[in-house]
PDB file of C-alpha atoms in Angstrom:
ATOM      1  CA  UNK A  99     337.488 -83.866 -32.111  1.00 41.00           C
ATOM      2  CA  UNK A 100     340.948 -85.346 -33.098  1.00 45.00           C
ATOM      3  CA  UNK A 101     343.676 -82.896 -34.428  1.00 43.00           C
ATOM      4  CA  UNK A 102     342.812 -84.110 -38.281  1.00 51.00           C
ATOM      5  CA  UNK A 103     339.506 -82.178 -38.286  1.00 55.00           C
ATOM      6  CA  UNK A 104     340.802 -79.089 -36.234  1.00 65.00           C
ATOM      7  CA  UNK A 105     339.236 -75.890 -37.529  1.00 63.00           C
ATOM      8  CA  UNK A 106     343.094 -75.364 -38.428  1.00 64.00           C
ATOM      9  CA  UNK A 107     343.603 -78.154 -39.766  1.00 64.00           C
ATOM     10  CA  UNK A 108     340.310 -77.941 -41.924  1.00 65.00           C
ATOM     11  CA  UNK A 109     340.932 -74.669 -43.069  1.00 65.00           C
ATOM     12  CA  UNK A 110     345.008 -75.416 -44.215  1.00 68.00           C
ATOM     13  CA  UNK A 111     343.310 -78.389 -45.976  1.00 65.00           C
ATOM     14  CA  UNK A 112     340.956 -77.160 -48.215  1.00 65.00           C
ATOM     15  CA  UNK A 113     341.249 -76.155 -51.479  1.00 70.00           C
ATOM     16  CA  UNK A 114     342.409 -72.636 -52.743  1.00 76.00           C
ATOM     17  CA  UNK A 115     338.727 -71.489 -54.020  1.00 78.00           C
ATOM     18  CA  UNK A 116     337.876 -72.068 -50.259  1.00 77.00           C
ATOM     19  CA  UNK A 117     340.860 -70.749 -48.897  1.00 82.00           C
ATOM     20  CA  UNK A 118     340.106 -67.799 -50.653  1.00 87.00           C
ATOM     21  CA  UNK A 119     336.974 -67.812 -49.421  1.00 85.00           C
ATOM     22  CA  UNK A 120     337.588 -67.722 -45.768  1.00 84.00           C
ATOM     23  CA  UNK A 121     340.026 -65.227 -46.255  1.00 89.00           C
ATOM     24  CA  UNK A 122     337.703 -62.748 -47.663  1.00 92.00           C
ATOM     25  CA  UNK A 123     335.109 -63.418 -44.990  1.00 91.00           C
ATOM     26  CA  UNK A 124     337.742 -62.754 -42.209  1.00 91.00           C
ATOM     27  CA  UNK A 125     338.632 -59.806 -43.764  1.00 94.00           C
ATOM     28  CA  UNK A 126     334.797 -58.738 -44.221  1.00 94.00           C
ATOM     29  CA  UNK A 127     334.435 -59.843 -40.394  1.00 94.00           C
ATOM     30  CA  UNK A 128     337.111 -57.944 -39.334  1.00 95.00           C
ATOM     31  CA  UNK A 129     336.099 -54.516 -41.007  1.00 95.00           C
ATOM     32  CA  UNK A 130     332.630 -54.812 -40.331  1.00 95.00           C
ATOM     33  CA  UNK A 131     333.052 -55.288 -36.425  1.00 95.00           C
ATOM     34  CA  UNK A 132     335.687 -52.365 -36.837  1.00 95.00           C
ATOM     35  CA  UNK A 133     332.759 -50.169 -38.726  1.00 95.00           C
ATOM     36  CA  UNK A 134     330.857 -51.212 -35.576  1.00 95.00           C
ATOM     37  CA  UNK A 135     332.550 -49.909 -32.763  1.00 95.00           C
ATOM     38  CA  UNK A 136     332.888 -46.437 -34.877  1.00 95.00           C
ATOM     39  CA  UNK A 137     329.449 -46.475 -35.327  1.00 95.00           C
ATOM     40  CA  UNK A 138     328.820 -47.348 -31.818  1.00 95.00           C
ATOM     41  CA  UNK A 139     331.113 -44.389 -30.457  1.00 95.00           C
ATOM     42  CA  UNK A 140     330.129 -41.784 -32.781  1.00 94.00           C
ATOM     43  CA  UNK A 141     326.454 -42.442 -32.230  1.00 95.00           C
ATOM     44  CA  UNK A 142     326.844 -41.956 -28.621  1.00 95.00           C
ATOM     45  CA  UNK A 143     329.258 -38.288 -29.278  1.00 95.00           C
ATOM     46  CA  UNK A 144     325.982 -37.644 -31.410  1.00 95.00           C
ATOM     47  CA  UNK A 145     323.799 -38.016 -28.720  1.00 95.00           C
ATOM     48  CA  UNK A 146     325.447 -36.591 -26.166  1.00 95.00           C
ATOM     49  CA  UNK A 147     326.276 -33.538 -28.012  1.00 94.00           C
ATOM     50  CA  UNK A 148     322.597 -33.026 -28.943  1.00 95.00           C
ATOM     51  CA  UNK A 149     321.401 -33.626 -25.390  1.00 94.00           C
ATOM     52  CA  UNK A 150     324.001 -30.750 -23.956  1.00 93.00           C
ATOM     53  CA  UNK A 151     322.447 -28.665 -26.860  1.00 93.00           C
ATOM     54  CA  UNK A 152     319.429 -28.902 -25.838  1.00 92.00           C
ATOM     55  CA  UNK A 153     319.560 -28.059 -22.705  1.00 92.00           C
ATOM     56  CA  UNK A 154     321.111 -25.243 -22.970  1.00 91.00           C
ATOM     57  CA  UNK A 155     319.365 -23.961 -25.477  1.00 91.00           C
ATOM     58  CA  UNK A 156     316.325 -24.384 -22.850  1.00 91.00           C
ATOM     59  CA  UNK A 157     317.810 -22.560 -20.597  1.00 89.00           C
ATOM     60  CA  UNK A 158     316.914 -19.696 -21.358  1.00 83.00           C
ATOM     61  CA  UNK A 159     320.130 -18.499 -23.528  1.00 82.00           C
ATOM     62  CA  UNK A 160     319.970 -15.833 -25.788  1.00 86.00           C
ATOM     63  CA  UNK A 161     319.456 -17.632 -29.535  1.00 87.00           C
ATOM     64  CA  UNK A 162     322.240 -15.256 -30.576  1.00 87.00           C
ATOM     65  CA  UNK A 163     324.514 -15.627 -27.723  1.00 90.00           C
ATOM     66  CA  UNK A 164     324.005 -19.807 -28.997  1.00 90.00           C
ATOM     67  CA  UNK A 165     324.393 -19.039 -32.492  1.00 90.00           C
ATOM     68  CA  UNK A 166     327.697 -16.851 -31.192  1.00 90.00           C
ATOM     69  CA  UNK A 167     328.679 -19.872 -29.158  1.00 89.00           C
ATOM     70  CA  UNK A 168     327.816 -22.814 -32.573  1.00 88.00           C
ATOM     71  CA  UNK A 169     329.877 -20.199 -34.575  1.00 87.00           C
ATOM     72  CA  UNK A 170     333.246 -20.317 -32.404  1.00 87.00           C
ATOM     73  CA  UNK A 171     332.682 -24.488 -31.982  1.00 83.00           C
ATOM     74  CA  UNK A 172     331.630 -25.398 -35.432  1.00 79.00           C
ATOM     75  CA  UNK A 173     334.098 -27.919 -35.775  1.00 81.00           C
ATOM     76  CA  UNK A 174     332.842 -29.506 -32.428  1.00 86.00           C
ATOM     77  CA  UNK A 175     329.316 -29.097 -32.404  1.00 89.00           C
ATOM     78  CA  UNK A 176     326.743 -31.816 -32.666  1.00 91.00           C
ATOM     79  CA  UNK A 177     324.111 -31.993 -35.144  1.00 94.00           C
ATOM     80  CA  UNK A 178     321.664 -30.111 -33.377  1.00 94.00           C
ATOM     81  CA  UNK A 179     323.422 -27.026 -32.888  1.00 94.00           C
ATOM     82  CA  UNK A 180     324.295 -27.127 -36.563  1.00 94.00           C
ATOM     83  CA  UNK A 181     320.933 -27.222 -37.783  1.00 95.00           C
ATOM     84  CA  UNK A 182     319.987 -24.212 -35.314  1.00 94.00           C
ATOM     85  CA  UNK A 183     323.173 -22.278 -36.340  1.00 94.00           C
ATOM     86  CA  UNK A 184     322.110 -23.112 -39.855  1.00 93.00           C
ATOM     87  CA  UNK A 185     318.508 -21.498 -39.589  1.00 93.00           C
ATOM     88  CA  UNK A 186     319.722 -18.588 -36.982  1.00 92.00           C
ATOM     89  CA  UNK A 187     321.667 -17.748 -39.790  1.00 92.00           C
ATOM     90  CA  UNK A 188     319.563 -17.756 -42.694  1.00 91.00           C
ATOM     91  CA  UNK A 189     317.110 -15.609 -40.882  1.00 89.00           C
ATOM     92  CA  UNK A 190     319.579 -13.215 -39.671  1.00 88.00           C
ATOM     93  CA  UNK A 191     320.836 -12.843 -43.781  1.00 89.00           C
ATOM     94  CA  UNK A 192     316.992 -11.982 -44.956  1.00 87.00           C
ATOM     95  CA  UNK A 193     316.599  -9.199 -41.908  1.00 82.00           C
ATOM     96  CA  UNK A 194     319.891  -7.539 -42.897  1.00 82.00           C
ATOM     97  CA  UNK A 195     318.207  -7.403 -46.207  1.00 83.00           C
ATOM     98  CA  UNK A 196     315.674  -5.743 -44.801  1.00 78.00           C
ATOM     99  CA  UNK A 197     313.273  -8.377 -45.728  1.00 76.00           C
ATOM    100  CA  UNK A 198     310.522  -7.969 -43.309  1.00 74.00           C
ATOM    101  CA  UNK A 199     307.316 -10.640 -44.419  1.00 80.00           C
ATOM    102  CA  UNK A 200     307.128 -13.091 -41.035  1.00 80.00           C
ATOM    103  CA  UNK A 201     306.139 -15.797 -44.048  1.00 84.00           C
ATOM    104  CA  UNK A 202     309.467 -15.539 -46.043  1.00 86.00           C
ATOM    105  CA  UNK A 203     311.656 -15.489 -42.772  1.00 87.00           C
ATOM    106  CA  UNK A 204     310.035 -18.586 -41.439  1.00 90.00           C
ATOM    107  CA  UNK A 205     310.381 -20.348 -44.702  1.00 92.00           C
ATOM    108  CA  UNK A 206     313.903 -19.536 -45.577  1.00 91.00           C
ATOM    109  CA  UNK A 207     314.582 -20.447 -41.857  1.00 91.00           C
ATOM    110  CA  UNK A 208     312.867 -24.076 -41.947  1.00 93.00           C
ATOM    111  CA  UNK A 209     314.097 -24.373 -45.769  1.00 94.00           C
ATOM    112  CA  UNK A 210     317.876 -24.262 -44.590  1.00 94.00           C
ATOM    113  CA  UNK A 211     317.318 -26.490 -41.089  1.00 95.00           C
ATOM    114  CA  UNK A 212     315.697 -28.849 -42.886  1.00 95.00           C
ATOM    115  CA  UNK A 213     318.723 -28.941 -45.902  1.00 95.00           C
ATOM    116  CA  UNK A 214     321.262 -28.940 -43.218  1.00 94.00           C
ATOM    117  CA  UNK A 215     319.306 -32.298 -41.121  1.00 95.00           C
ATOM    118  CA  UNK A 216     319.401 -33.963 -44.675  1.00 95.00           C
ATOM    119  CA  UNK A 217     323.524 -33.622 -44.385  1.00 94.00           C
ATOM    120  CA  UNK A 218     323.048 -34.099 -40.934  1.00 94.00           C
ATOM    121  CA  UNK A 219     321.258 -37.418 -41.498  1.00 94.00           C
ATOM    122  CA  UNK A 220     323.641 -38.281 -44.329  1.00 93.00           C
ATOM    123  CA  UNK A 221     326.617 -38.187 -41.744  1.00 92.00           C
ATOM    124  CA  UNK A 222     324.844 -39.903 -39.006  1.00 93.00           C
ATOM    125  CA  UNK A 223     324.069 -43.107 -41.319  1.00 92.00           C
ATOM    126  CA  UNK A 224     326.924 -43.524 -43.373  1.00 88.00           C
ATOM    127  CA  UNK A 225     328.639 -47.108 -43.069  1.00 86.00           C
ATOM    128  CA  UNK A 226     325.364 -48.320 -42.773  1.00 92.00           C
ATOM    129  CA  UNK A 227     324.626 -49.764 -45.772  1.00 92.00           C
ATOM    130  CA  UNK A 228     327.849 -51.502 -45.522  1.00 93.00           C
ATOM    131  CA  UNK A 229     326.607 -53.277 -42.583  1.00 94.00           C
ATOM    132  CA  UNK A 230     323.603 -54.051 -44.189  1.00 94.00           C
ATOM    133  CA  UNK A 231     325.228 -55.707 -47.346  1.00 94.00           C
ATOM    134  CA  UNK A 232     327.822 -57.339 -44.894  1.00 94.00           C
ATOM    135  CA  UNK A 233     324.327 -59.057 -43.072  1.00 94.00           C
ATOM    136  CA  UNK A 234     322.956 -59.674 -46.301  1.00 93.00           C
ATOM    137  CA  UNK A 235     326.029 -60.948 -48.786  1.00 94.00           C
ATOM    138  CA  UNK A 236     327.951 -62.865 -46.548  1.00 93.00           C
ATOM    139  CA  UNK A 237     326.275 -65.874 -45.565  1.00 93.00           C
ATOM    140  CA  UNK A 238     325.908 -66.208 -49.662  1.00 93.00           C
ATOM    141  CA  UNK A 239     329.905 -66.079 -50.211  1.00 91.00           C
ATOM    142  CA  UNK A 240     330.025 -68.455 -47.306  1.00 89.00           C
ATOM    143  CA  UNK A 241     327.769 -70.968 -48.779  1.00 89.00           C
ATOM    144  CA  UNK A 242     329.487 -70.631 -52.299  1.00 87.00           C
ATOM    145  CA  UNK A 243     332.320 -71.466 -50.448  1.00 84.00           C
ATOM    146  CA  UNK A 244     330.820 -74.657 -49.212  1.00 84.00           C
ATOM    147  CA  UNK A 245     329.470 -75.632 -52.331  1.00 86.00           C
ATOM    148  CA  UNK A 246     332.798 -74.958 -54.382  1.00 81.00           C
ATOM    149  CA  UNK A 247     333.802 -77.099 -51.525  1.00 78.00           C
ATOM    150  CA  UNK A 248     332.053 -79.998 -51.494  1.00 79.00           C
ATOM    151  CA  UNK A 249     332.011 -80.363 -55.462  1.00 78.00           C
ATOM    152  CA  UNK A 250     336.015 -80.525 -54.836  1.00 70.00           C
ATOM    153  CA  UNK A 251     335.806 -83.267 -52.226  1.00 69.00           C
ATOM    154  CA  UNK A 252     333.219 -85.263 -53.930  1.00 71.00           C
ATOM    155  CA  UNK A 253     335.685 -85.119 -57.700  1.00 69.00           C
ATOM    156  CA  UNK A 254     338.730 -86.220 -55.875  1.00 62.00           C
ATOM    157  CA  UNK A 255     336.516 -89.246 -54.766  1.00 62.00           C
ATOM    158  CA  UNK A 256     335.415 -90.576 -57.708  1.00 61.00           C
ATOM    159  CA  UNK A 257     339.336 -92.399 -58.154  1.00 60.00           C
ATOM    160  CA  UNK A 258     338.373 -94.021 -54.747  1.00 56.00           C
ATOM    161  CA  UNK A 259     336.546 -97.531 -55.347  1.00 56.00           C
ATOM    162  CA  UNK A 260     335.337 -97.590 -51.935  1.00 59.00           C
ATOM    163  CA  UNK A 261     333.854 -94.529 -50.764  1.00 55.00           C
ATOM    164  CA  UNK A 262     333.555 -94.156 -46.638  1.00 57.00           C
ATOM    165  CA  UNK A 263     332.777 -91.702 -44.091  1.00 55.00           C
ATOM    166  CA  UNK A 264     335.979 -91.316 -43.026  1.00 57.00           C
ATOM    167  CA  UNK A 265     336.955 -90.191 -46.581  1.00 58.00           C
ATOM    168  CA  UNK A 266     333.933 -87.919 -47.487  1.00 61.00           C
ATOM    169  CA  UNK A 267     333.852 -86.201 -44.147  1.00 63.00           C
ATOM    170  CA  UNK A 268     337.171 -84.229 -44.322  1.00 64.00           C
ATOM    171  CA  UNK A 269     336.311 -82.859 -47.261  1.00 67.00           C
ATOM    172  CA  UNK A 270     332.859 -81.875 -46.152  1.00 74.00           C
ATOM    173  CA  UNK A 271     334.410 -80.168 -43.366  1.00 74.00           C
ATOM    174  CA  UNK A 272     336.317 -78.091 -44.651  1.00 74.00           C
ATOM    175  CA  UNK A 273     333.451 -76.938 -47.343  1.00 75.00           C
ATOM    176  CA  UNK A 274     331.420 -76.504 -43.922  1.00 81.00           C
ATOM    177  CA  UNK A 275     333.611 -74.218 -42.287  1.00 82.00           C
ATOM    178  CA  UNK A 276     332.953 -71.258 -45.507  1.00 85.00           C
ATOM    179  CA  UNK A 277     329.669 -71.476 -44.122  1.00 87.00           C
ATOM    180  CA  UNK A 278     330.206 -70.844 -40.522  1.00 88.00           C
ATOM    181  CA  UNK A 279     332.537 -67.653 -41.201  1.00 89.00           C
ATOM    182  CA  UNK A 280     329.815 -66.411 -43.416  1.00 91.00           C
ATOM    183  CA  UNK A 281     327.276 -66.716 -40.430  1.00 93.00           C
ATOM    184  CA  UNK A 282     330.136 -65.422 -38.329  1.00 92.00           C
ATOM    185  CA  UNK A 283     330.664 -61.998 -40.412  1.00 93.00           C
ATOM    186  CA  UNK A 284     327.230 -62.127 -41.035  1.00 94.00           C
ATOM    187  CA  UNK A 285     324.865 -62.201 -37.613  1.00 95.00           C
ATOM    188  CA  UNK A 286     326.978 -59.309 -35.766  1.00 95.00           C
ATOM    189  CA  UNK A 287     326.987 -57.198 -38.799  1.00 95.00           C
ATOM    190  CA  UNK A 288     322.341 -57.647 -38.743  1.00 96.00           C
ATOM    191  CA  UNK A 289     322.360 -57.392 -34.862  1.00 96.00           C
ATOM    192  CA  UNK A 290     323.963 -54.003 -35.390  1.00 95.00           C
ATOM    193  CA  UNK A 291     322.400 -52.531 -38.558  1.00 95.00           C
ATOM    194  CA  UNK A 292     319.349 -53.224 -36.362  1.00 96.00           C
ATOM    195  CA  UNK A 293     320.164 -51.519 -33.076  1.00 95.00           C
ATOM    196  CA  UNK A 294     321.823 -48.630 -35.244  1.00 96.00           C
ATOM    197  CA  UNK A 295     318.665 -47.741 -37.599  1.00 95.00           C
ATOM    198  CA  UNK A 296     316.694 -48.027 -34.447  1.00 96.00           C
ATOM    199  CA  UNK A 297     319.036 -45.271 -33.088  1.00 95.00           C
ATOM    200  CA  UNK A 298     319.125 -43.410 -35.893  1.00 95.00           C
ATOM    201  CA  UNK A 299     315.383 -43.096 -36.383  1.00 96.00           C
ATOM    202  CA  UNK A 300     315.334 -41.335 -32.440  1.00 95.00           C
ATOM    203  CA  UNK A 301     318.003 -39.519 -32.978  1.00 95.00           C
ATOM    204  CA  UNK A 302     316.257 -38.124 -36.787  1.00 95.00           C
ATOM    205  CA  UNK A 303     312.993 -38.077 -34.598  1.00 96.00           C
ATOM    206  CA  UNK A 304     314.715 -35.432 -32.189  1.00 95.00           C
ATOM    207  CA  UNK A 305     316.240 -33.162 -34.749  1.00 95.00           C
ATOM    208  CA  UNK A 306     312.792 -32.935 -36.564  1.00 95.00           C
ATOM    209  CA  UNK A 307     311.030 -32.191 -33.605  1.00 95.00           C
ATOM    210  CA  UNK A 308     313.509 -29.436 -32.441  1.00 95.00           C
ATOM    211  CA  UNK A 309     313.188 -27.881 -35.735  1.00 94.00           C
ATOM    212  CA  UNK A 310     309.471 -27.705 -35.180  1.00 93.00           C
ATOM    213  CA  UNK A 311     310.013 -26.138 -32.061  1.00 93.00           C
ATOM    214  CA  UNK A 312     312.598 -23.891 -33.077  1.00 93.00           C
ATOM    215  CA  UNK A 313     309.905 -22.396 -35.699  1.00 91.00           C
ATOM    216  CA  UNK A 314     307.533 -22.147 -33.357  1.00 91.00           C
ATOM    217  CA  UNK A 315     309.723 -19.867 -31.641  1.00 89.00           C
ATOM    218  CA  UNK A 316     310.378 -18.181 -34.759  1.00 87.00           C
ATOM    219  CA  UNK A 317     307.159 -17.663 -35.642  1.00 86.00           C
ATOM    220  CA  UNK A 318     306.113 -16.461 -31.741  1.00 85.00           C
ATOM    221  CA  UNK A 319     308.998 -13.719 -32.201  1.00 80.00           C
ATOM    222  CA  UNK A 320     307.741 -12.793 -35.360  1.00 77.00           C
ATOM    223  CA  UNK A 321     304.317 -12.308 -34.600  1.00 69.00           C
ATOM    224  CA  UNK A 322     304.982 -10.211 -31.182  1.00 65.00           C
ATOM    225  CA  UNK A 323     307.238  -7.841 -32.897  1.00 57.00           C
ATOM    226  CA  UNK A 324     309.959  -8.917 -30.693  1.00 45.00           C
ATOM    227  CA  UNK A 325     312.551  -9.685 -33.627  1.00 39.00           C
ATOM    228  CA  UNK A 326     312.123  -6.515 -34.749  1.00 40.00           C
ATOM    229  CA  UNK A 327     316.402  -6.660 -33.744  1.00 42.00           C
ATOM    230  CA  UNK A 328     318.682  -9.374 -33.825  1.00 40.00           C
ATOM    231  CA  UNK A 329     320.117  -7.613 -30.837  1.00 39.00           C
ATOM    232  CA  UNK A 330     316.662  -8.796 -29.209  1.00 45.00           C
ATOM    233  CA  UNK A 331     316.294 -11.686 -30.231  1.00 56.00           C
ATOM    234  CA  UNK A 332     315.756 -14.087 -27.433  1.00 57.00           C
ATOM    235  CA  UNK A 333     314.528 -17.598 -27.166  1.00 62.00           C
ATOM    236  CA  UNK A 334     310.719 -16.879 -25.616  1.00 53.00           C
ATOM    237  CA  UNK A 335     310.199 -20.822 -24.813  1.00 52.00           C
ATOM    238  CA  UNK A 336     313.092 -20.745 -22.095  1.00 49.00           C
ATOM    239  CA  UNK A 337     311.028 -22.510 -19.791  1.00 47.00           C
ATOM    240  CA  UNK A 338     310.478 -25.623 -21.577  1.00 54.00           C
TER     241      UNK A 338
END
C-alpha cells in the first residue's frame, strides 16, 4: 500500500464530519476497553471474596462470630458476606424485640437478604449497559461516518470530467476507515458484555442459592429451639 492511502494518511485526509467521526470512536474505544479491564478486575475481587466467604462460613464458624467479623470489614467485604450480615442482622433486631413467631423472623430475614442482593446485583452490573450500547451504537456512527464520507468524495467529483479509480478510491478510503473503527470499538466491547453477563448470572446464581441455604439454617434453628439466644446461635450446617 503506497504512503498516499496510509491509514494516516487517510484519516488526515478526510473531511471534518469524518474526522470527527473517528475521533469519537477512538475515544468510545478507548473508554470502553478501560470499562473492561475494571470490570474484568472487580469481577474477579467479587469472586474471590465470595469464595473465602463461603468457606468460612462452612466451617463451622459461629454465624455471630461472622456477622462480628462482616461488621469490623464492611468496607472490605464481598457481596456475600453483606447479604448474610444484612439478614443476621435483621433477625437479631426482631428477637431483641422480643418477637418470637419462627414465620416473621424468617421473612424479615429473607426480605432484607434478598433487598440487599438487589444492591448487590446493582453494583456487580453497572457499566454494563455501557458496553452493551458501545457493541450496539458504534458500528452505526461508524457507518454514518462512511456514508457522510463517501457523499463528500463523490460531490467533489462531479467538477472532474473524467472520473477514474485512482480519483474515487481515496475518497472511498477514507469514508471506509469510519467503518473499521466502529467495528474496532464495537466487537471487543460484545465479546465482553458477553463473557461478563455470563459471569454475572453465576455469580447472581451463587448469592441466591446461599440465601436459600442460609434460611434453611434459619429455619432449622428456629424450629429446634436452638435460637432461643443470639449468644447460641450457631451455624448447624457446618459440615457442608
Amino acid at each position: 500500500m503506497n504512503q498516499d492511502l496510509s491509514i494516516l494518511q487517510l484519516v488526515l485526509g478526510a473531511s471534518f464530519v469524518v474526522q470527527l467521526v473517528m475521533a469519537l470512536l477512538l475515544v468510545v474505544s478507548v473508554t470502553s476497553w478501560a470499562a473492561i479491564f475494571r470490570k474484568l478486575f472487580a469481577l474477579k475481587r467479587v469472586k474471590s471474596l465470595n469464595d473465602d466467604f463461603e468457606r468460612e462460613f462452612w466451617s463451622g464458624t459461629s454465624l455471630n462470630d461472622l456477622l462480628a467479623s462482616a461488621a469490623q470489614n464492611a468496607k472490605l467485604a464481598g457481596p456475600m458476606e453483606r447479604i448474610f450480615a444484612s439478614g443476621m442482622r435483621e433477625y437479631q433486631k426482631l428477637r431483641e424485640r422480643r418477637i418470637a413467631d419462627p414465620g416473621t423472623l424468617l421473612d424479615a430475614a429473607r426480605r432484607a437478604m434478598r433487598a440487599s442482593y438487589q444492591r448487590e446485583l446493582d453494583t456487580v452490573e453497572s457499566n454494563l449497559s455501557f458496553l452493551a450500547s458501545v457493541g450496539s451504537v458504534s458500528p452505526y456512527v461508524g457507518l454514518f461516518g462512511t456514508v457522510w464520507g463517501i457523499m463528500h468524495a463523490f460531490s467533489g467529483l462531479g467538477a472532474l470530467q473524467q472520473v477514474t479509480l485512482a480519483t474515487v478510491a481515496p475518497g472511498i478510503a477514507e469514508a471506509l476507515v469510519a467503518t473499521a473503527l466502529g467495528l474496532f470499538a464495537a466487537i471487543p466491547a460484545v465479546v465482553a458484555y458477553n463473557r461478563f453477563a455470563r459471569d454475572i448470572d453465576r455469580v447472581a446464581i451463587k448469592l441466591e442459592t446461599f440465601i436459600e441455604e442460609f434460611s434453611n439454617i434459619l429455619q432449622r434453628n428456629l424450629g429446634s429451639g436452638s435460637a432461643s439466644g443470639n449468644s447460641g446461635f450457631t451455624n448447624t450446617a457446618s459440615g457442608h
